[in-house]
Tab-separated table of C-alpha atoms in Angstrom:
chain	number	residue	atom	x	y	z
A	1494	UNK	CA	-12.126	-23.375	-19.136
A	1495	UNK	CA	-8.918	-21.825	-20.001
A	1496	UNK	CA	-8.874	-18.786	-21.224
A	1497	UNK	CA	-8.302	-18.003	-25.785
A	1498	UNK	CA	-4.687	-16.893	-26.212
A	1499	UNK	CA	-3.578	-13.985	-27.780
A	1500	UNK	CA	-4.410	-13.317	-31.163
A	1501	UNK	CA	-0.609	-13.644	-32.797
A	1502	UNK	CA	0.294	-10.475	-34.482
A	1503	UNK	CA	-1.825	-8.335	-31.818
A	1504	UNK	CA	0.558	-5.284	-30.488
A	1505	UNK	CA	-0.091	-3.302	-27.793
A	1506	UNK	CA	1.893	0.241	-26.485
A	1507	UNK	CA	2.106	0.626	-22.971
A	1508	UNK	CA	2.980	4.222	-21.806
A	1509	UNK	CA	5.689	4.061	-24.522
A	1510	UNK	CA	8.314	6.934	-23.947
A	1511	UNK	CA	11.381	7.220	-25.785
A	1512	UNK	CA	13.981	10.073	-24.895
A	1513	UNK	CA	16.788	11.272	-27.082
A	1514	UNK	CA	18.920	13.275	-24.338
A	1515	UNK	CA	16.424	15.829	-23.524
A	1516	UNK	CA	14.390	16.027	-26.293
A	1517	UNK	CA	11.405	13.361	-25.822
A	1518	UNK	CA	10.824	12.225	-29.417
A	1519	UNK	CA	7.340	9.413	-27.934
A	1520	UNK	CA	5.272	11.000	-24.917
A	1521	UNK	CA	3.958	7.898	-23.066
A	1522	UNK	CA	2.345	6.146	-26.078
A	1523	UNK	CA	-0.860	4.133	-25.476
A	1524	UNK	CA	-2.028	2.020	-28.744
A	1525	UNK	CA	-3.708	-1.252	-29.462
A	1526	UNK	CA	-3.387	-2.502	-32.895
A	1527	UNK	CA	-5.693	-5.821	-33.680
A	1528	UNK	CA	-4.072	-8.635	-34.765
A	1529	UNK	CA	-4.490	-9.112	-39.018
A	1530	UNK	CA	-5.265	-5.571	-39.182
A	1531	UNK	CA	-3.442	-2.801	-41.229
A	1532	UNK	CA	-2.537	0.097	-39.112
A	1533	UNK	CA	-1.021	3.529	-40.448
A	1534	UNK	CA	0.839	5.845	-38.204
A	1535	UNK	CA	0.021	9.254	-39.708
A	1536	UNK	CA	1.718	12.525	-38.971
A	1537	UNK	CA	4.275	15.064	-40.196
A	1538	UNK	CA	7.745	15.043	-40.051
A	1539	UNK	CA	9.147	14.634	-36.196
A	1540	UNK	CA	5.667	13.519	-34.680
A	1541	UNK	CA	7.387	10.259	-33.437
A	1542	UNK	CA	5.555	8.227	-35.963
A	1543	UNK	CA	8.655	6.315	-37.361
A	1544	UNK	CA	10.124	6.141	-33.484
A	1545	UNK	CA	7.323	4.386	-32.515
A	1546	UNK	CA	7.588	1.911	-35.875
A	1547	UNK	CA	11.392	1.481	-35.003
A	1548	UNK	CA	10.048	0.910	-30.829
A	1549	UNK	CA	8.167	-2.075	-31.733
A	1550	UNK	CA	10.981	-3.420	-34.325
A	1551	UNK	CA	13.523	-3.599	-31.440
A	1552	UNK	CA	15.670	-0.992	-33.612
A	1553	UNK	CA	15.061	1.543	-30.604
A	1554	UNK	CA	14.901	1.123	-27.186
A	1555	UNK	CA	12.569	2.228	-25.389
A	1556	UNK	CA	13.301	4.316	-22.191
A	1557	UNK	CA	10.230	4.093	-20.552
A	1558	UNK	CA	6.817	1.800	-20.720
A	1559	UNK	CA	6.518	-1.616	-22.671
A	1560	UNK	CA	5.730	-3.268	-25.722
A	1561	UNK	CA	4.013	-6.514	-26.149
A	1562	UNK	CA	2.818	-8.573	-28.859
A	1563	UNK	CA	1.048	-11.531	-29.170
A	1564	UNK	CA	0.912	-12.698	-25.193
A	1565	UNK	CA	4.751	-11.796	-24.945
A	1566	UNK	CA	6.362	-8.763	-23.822
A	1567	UNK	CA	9.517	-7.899	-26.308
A	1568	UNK	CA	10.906	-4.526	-25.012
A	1569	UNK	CA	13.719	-6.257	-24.372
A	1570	UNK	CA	14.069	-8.492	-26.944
A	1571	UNK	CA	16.445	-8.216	-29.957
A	1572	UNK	CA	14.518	-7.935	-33.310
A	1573	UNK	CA	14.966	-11.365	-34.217
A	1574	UNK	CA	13.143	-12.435	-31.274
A	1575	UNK	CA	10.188	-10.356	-31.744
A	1576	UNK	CA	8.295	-12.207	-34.579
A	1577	UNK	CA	8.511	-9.160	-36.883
A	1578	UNK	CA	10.081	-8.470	-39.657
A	1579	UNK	CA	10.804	-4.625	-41.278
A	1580	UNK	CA	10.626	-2.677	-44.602
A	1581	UNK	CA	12.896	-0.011	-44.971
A	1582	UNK	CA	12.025	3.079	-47.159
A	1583	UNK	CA	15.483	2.611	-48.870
A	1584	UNK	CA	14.578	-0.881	-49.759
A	1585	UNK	CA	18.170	-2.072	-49.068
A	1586	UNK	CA	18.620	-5.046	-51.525
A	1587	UNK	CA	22.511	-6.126	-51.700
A	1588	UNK	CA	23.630	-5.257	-55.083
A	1589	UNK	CA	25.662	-8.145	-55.210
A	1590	UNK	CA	22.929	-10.618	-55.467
A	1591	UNK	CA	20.002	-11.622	-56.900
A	1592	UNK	CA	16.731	-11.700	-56.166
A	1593	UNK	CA	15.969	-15.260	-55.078
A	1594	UNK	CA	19.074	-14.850	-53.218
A	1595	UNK	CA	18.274	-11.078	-51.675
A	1596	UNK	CA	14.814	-12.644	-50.434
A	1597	UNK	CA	16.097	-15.602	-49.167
A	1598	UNK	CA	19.025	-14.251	-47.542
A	1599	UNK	CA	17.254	-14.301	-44.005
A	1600	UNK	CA	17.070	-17.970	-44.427
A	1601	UNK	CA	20.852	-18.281	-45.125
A	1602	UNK	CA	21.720	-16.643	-41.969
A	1603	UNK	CA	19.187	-19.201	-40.205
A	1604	UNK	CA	20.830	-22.127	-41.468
A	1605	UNK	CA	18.355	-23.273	-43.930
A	1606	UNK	CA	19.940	-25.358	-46.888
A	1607	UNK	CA	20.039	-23.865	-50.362
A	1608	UNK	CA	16.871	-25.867	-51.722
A	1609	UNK	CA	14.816	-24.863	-49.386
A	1610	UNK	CA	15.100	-21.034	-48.821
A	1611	UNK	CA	15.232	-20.858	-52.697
A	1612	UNK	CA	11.837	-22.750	-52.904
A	1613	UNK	CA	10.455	-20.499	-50.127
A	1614	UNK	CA	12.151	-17.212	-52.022
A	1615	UNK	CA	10.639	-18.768	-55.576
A	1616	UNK	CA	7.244	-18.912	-53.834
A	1617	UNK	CA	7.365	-15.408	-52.587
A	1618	UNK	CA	8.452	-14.061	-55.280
A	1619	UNK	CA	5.592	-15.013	-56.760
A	1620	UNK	CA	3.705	-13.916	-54.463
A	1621	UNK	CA	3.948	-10.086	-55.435
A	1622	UNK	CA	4.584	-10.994	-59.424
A	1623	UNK	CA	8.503	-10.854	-59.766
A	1624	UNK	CA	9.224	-14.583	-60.122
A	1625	UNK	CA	9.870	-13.823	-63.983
A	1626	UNK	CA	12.684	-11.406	-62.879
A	1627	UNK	CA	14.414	-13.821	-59.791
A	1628	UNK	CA	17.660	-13.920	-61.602
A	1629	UNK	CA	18.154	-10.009	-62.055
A	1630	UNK	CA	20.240	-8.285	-59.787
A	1631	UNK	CA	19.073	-4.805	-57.804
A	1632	UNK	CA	20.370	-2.735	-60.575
A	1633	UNK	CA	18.917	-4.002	-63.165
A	1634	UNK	CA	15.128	-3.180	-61.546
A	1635	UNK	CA	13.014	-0.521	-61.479
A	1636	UNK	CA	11.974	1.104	-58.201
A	1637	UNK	CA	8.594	-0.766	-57.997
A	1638	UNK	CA	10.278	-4.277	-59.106
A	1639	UNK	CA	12.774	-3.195	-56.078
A	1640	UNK	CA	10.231	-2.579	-53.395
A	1641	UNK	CA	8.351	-5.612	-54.272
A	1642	UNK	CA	11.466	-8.065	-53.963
A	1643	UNK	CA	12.081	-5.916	-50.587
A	1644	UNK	CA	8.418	-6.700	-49.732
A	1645	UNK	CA	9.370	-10.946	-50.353
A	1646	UNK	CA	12.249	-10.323	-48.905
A	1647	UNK	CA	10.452	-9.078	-45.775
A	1648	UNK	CA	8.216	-12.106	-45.872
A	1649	UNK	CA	9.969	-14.759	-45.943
A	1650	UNK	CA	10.638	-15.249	-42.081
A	1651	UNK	CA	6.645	-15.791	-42.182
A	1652	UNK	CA	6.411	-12.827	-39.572
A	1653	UNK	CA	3.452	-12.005	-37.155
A	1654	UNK	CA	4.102	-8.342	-37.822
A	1655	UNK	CA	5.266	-6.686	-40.700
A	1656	UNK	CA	7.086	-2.907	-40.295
A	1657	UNK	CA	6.502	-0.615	-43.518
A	1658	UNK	CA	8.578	2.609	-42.966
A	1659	UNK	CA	7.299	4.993	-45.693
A	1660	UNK	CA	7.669	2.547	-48.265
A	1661	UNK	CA	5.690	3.962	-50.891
A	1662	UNK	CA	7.484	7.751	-50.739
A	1663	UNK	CA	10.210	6.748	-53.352
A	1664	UNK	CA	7.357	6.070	-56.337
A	1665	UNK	CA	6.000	7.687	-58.688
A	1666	UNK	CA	1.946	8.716	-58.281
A	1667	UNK	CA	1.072	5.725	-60.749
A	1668	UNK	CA	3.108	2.929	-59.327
A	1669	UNK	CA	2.084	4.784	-55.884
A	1670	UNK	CA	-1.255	3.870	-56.601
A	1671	UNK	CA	-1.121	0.638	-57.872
A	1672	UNK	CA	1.301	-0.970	-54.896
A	1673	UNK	CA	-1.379	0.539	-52.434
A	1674	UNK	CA	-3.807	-1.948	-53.792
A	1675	UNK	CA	-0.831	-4.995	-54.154
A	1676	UNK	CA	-0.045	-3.931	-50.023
A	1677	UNK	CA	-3.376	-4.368	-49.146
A	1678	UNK	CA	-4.455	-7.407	-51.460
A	1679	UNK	CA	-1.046	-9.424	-49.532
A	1680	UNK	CA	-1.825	-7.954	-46.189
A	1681	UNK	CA	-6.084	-9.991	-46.327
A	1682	UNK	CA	-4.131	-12.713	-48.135
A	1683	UNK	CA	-1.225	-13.193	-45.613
A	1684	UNK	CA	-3.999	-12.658	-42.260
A	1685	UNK	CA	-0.789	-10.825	-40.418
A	1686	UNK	CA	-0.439	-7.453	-39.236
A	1687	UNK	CA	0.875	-4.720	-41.244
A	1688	UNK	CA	2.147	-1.369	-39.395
A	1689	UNK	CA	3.198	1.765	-41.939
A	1690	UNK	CA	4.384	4.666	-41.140
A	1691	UNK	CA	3.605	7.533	-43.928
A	1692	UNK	CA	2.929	11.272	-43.812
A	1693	UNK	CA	0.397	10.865	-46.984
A	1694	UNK	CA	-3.599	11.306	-45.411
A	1695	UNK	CA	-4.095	9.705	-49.113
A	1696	UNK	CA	-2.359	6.882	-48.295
A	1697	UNK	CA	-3.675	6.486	-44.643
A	1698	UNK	CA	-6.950	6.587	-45.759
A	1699	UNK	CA	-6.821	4.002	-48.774
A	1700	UNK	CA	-4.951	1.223	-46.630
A	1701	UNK	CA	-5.586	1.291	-43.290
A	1702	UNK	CA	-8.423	-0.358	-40.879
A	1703	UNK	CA	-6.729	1.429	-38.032
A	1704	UNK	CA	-5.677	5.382	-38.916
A	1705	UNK	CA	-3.147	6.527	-35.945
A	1706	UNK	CA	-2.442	10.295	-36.132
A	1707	UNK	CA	0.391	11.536	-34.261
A	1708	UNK	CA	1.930	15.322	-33.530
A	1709	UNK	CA	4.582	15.937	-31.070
A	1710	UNK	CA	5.223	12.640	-29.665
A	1711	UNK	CA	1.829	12.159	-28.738
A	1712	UNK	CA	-1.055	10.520	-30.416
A	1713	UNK	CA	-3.504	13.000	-31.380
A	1714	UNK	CA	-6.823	10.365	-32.657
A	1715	UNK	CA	-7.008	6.222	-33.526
A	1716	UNK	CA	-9.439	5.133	-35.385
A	1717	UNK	CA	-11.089	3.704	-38.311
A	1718	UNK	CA	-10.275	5.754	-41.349
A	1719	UNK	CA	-13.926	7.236	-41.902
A	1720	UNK	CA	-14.090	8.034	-38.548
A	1721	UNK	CA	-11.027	10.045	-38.076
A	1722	UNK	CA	-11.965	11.868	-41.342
A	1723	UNK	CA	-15.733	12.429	-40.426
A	1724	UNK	CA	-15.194	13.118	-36.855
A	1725	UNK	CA	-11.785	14.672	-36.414
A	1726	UNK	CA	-10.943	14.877	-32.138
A	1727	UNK	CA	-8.609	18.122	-32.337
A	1728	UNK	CA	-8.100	21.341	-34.821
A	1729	UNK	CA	-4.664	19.630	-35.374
A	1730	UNK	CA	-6.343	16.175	-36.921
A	1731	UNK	CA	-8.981	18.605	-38.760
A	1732	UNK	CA	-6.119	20.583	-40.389
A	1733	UNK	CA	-3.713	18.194	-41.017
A	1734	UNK	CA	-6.015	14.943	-42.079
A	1735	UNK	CA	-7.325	17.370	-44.731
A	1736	UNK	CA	-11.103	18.196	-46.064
A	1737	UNK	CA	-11.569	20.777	-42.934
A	1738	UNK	CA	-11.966	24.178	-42.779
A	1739	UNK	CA	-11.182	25.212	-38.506
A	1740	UNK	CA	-13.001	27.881	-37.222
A	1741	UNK	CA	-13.445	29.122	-33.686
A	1742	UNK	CA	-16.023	31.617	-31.458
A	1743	UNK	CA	-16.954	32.895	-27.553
A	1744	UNK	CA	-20.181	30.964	-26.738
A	1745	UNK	CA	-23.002	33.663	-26.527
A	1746	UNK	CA	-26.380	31.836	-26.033
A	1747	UNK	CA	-27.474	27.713	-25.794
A	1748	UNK	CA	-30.625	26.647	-26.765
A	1749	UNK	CA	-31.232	23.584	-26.249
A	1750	UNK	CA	-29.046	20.982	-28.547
A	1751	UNK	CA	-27.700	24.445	-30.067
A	1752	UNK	CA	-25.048	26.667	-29.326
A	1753	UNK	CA	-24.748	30.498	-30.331
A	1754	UNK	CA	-21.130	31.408	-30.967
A	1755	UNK	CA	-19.691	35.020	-32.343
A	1756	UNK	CA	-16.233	35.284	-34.234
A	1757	UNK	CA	-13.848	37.460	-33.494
A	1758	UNK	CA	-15.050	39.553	-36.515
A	1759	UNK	CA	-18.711	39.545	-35.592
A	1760	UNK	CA	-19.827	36.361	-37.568
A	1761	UNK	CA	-22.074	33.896	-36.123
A	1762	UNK	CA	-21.934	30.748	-35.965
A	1763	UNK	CA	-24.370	27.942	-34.964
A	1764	UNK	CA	-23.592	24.295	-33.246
A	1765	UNK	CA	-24.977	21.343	-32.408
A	1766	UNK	CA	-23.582	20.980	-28.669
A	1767	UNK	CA	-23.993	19.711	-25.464
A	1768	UNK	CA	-24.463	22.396	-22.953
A	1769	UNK	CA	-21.133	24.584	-23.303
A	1770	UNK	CA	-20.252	27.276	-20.496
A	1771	UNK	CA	-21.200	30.895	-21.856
A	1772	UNK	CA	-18.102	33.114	-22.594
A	1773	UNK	CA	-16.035	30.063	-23.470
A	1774	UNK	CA	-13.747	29.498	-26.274
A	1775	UNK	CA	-14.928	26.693	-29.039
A	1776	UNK	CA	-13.230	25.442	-32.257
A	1777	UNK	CA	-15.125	23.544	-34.704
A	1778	UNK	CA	-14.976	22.138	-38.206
A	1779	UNK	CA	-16.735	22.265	-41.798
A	1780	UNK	CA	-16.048	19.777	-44.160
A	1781	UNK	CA	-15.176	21.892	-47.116
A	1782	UNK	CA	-17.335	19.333	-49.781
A	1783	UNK	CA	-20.131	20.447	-47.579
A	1784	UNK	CA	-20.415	24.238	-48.136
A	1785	UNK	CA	-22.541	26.298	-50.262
A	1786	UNK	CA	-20.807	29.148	-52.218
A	1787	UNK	CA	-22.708	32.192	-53.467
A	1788	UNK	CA	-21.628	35.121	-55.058
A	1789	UNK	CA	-21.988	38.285	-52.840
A	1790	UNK	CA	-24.951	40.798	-53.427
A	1791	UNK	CA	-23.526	43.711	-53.730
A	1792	UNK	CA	-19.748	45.261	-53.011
A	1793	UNK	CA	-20.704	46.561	-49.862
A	1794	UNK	CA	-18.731	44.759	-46.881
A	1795	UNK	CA	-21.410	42.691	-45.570
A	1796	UNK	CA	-23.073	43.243	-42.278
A	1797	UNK	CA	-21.569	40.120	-40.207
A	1798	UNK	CA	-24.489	39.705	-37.368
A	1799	UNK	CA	-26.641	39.121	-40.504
A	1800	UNK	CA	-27.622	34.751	-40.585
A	1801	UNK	CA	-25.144	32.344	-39.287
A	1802	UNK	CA	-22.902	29.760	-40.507
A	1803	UNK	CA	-21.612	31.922	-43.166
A	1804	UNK	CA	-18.837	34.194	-43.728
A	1805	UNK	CA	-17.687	36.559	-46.628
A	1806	UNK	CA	-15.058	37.176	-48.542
A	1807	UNK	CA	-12.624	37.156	-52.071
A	1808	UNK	CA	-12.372	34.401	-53.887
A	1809	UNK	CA	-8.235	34.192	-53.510
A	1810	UNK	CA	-7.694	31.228	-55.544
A	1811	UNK	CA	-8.970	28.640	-58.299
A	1812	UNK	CA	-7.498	25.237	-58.910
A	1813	UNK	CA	-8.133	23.017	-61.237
A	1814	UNK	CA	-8.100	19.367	-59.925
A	1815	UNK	CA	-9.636	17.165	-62.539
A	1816	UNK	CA	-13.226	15.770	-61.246
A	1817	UNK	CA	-13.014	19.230	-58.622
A	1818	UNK	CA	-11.938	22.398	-57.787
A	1819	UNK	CA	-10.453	23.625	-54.956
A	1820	UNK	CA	-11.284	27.253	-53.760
A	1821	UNK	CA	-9.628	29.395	-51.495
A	1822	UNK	CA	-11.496	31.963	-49.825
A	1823	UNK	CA	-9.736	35.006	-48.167
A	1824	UNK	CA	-11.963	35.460	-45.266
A	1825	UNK	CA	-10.815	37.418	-41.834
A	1826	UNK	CA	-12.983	34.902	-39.921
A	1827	UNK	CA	-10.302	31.740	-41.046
A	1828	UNK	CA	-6.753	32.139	-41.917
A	1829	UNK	CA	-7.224	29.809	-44.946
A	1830	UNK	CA	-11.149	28.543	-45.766
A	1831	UNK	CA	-11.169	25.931	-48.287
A	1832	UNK	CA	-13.825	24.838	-50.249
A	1833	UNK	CA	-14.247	21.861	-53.014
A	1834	UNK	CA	-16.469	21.953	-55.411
A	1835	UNK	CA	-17.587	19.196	-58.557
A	1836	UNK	CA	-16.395	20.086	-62.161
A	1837	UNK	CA	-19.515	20.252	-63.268
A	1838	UNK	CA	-21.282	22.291	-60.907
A	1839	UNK	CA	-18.701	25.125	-60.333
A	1840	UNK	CA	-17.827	25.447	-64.775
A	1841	UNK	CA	-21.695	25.899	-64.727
A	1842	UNK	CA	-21.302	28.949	-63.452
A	1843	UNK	CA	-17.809	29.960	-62.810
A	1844	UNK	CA	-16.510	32.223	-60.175
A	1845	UNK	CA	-13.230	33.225	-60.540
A	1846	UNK	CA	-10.458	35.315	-58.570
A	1847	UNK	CA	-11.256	38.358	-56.964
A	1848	UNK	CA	-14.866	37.635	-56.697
A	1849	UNK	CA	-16.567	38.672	-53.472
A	1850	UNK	CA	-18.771	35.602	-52.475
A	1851	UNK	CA	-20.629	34.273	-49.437
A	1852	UNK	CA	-19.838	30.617	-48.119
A	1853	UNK	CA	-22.655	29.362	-45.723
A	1854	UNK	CA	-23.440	25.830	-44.373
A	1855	UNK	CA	-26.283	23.896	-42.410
A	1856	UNK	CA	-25.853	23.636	-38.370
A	1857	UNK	CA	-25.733	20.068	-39.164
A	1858	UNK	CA	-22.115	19.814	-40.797
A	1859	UNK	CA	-20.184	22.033	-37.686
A	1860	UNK	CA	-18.210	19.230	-35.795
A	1861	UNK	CA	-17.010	20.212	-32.178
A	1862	UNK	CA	-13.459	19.983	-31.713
A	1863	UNK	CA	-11.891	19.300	-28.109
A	1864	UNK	CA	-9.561	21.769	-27.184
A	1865	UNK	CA	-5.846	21.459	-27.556
């Protein structure tokens, strides 16, 4: 029996490296990405995210390793050969035409005849709720309007893989909102695989099936969104993916499923761990909806052998964030510890700047970090 083909729109990274001189900008990439999945390559600026996009594109070469899609391997192929198509964060429309004619311009340059890539551009247009404006020109569109004739534009070609690079950045937090849900409503609709590049955790987290975080080149976690957030790998996808407080400690004791760790100011800390070698190093994170907060007893400095799984400190900041609050508290076991609290629960009983107050949480929510 012969074997099921390749899903179309299925891309896989093969020990992707890509040099610039001597600076390697992609350190021997591995990655799978499902076909009809939405995958968002997450990171800050210069982790290689948008390299990587712009690898599998055709846009850059690729100086060492491969990439395939489908059952074909297109690290040499041009773009147009690839079965992909690309959304630039600058949208790019010609100002000279209009918008059945921007979207089907692709067509043009194929040959097709004038009925028929403006039946296809009249159809896509509609698609993402612009047929109404197909006559206007660039200029006469908002950003939104211009990012979804971009988006038809993009389309059109009927791609296996569509290339999103940052293409929300240039909206406003409303229309950011609402063209996360229109991205992912076309994306199940369409059954083809999307690809975006952003540096918003917010965004990441809202869109994609397949969350790809990436720091110097190198890919730091993949993984479903609620897993990355829930079970960050490294301090690095704690920090930056948000939610986390990072601490660290010298293993003391183990008992059984449990680990004894001190700080380096006397705090200790409990863990649920596999056997860890006494005296070693060990980071590991608190969600920071998952702490208690308590004002302190008294002004004294508090004795830190005294309980685990808290620290003490001053309460260095309030802010205000609508259904929450986010607290900061100045702490010299944790450079920055963060905790959120409910409206409700933290106006019942405010604390406010300069209070001295005790954060503590269960064994249960410290998540082992490998090291980095």
């Amino acid at each position: 029996m012969a074997e099921n083909p390749t899903p179309r729109g299925m891309i896989e990274i093969v020990h992707a490296t890509k040099r610039f001189g001597e600076t390697v900008a992609v350190d021997s990439v591995n990655l799978k990405i499902p076909a009809a999945s939405y995958c968002c390559l997450l990171g800050p600026s210069g982790c290689g995210k948008t390299t990587t996009l712009r690898m599998i594109a055709g846009h850059e070469s690729v100086t060492e390793g491969d990439i395939v899609i489908g059952n074909q391997n297109v690290t040499d192929l041009p773009p147009t050969k690839r079965g992909t198509a690309m959304m630039f964060q600058s949208y790019a429309l010609f100002p000279h035409l209009d918008c059945t004619e921007n979207v089907g311009f692709s067509l043009k340059m194929r040959g097709v005849g004038k009925d028929e890539r403006q039946e296809k551009a009249s159809t896509l247009l509609s698609m993402v709720d612009m047929d109404s404006y197909a006559q206007r020109m660039p200029d006469q569109l908002s950003g939104g309007q211009q990012q979804r004739v971009a988006l038809a534009r993009a389309l059109i070609t009927n791609p296996d893989v569509l290339l999103l690079d940052e293409p929300l950045s240039a909206l406003d937090p409303f229309l950011r909102t609402r063209m996360r849900s229109e991205l992912k409503r076309l994306q199940k609709e369409l059954g083809i695989t999307f690809v975006h590049v952003t540096h918003s955790q917010e965004e990441a987290m809202a869109l994609a099936d397949l969350v790809v975080v990436m720091s110097d080149g190198k890919i730091e976690q993949a993984g479903p969104a609620r897993t990355v957030f829930n079970e960050p790998r490294t301090p690095f996808v704690a920090k930056f993916i948000g939610g986390h407080n990072v601490l660290s400690g010298t293993v003391e004791e183990q008992s059984g499923e449990t680990a004894i760790l001190k700080g380096a100011y006397g705090s200790r800390f409990e863990v649920k761990a596999a056997p860890l070698p006494k005296g070693g190093d060990v980071s590991f994170s608190v969600r920071s909806d998952r702490i208690t907060l308590t004002r302190a007893k008294d002004d004294a400095p508090k004795d830190p052998t005294e309980g685990a799984n808290q620290i003490t400190g001053v309460m260095a900041s309030v802010e205000y964030q609508g259904s929450w609050v986010r607290l900061n508290v100045a702490s010299p076991d944790s450079e920055e510890f963060i905790l959120s609290m409910d409206e409700a629960s933290y106006f019942a009983d405010p604390i406010v700047v300069g209070d001295r107050v005790t954060a503590s949480w269960t064994v249960a929510e410290s998540h082992i970090l490998d090291a980095q």
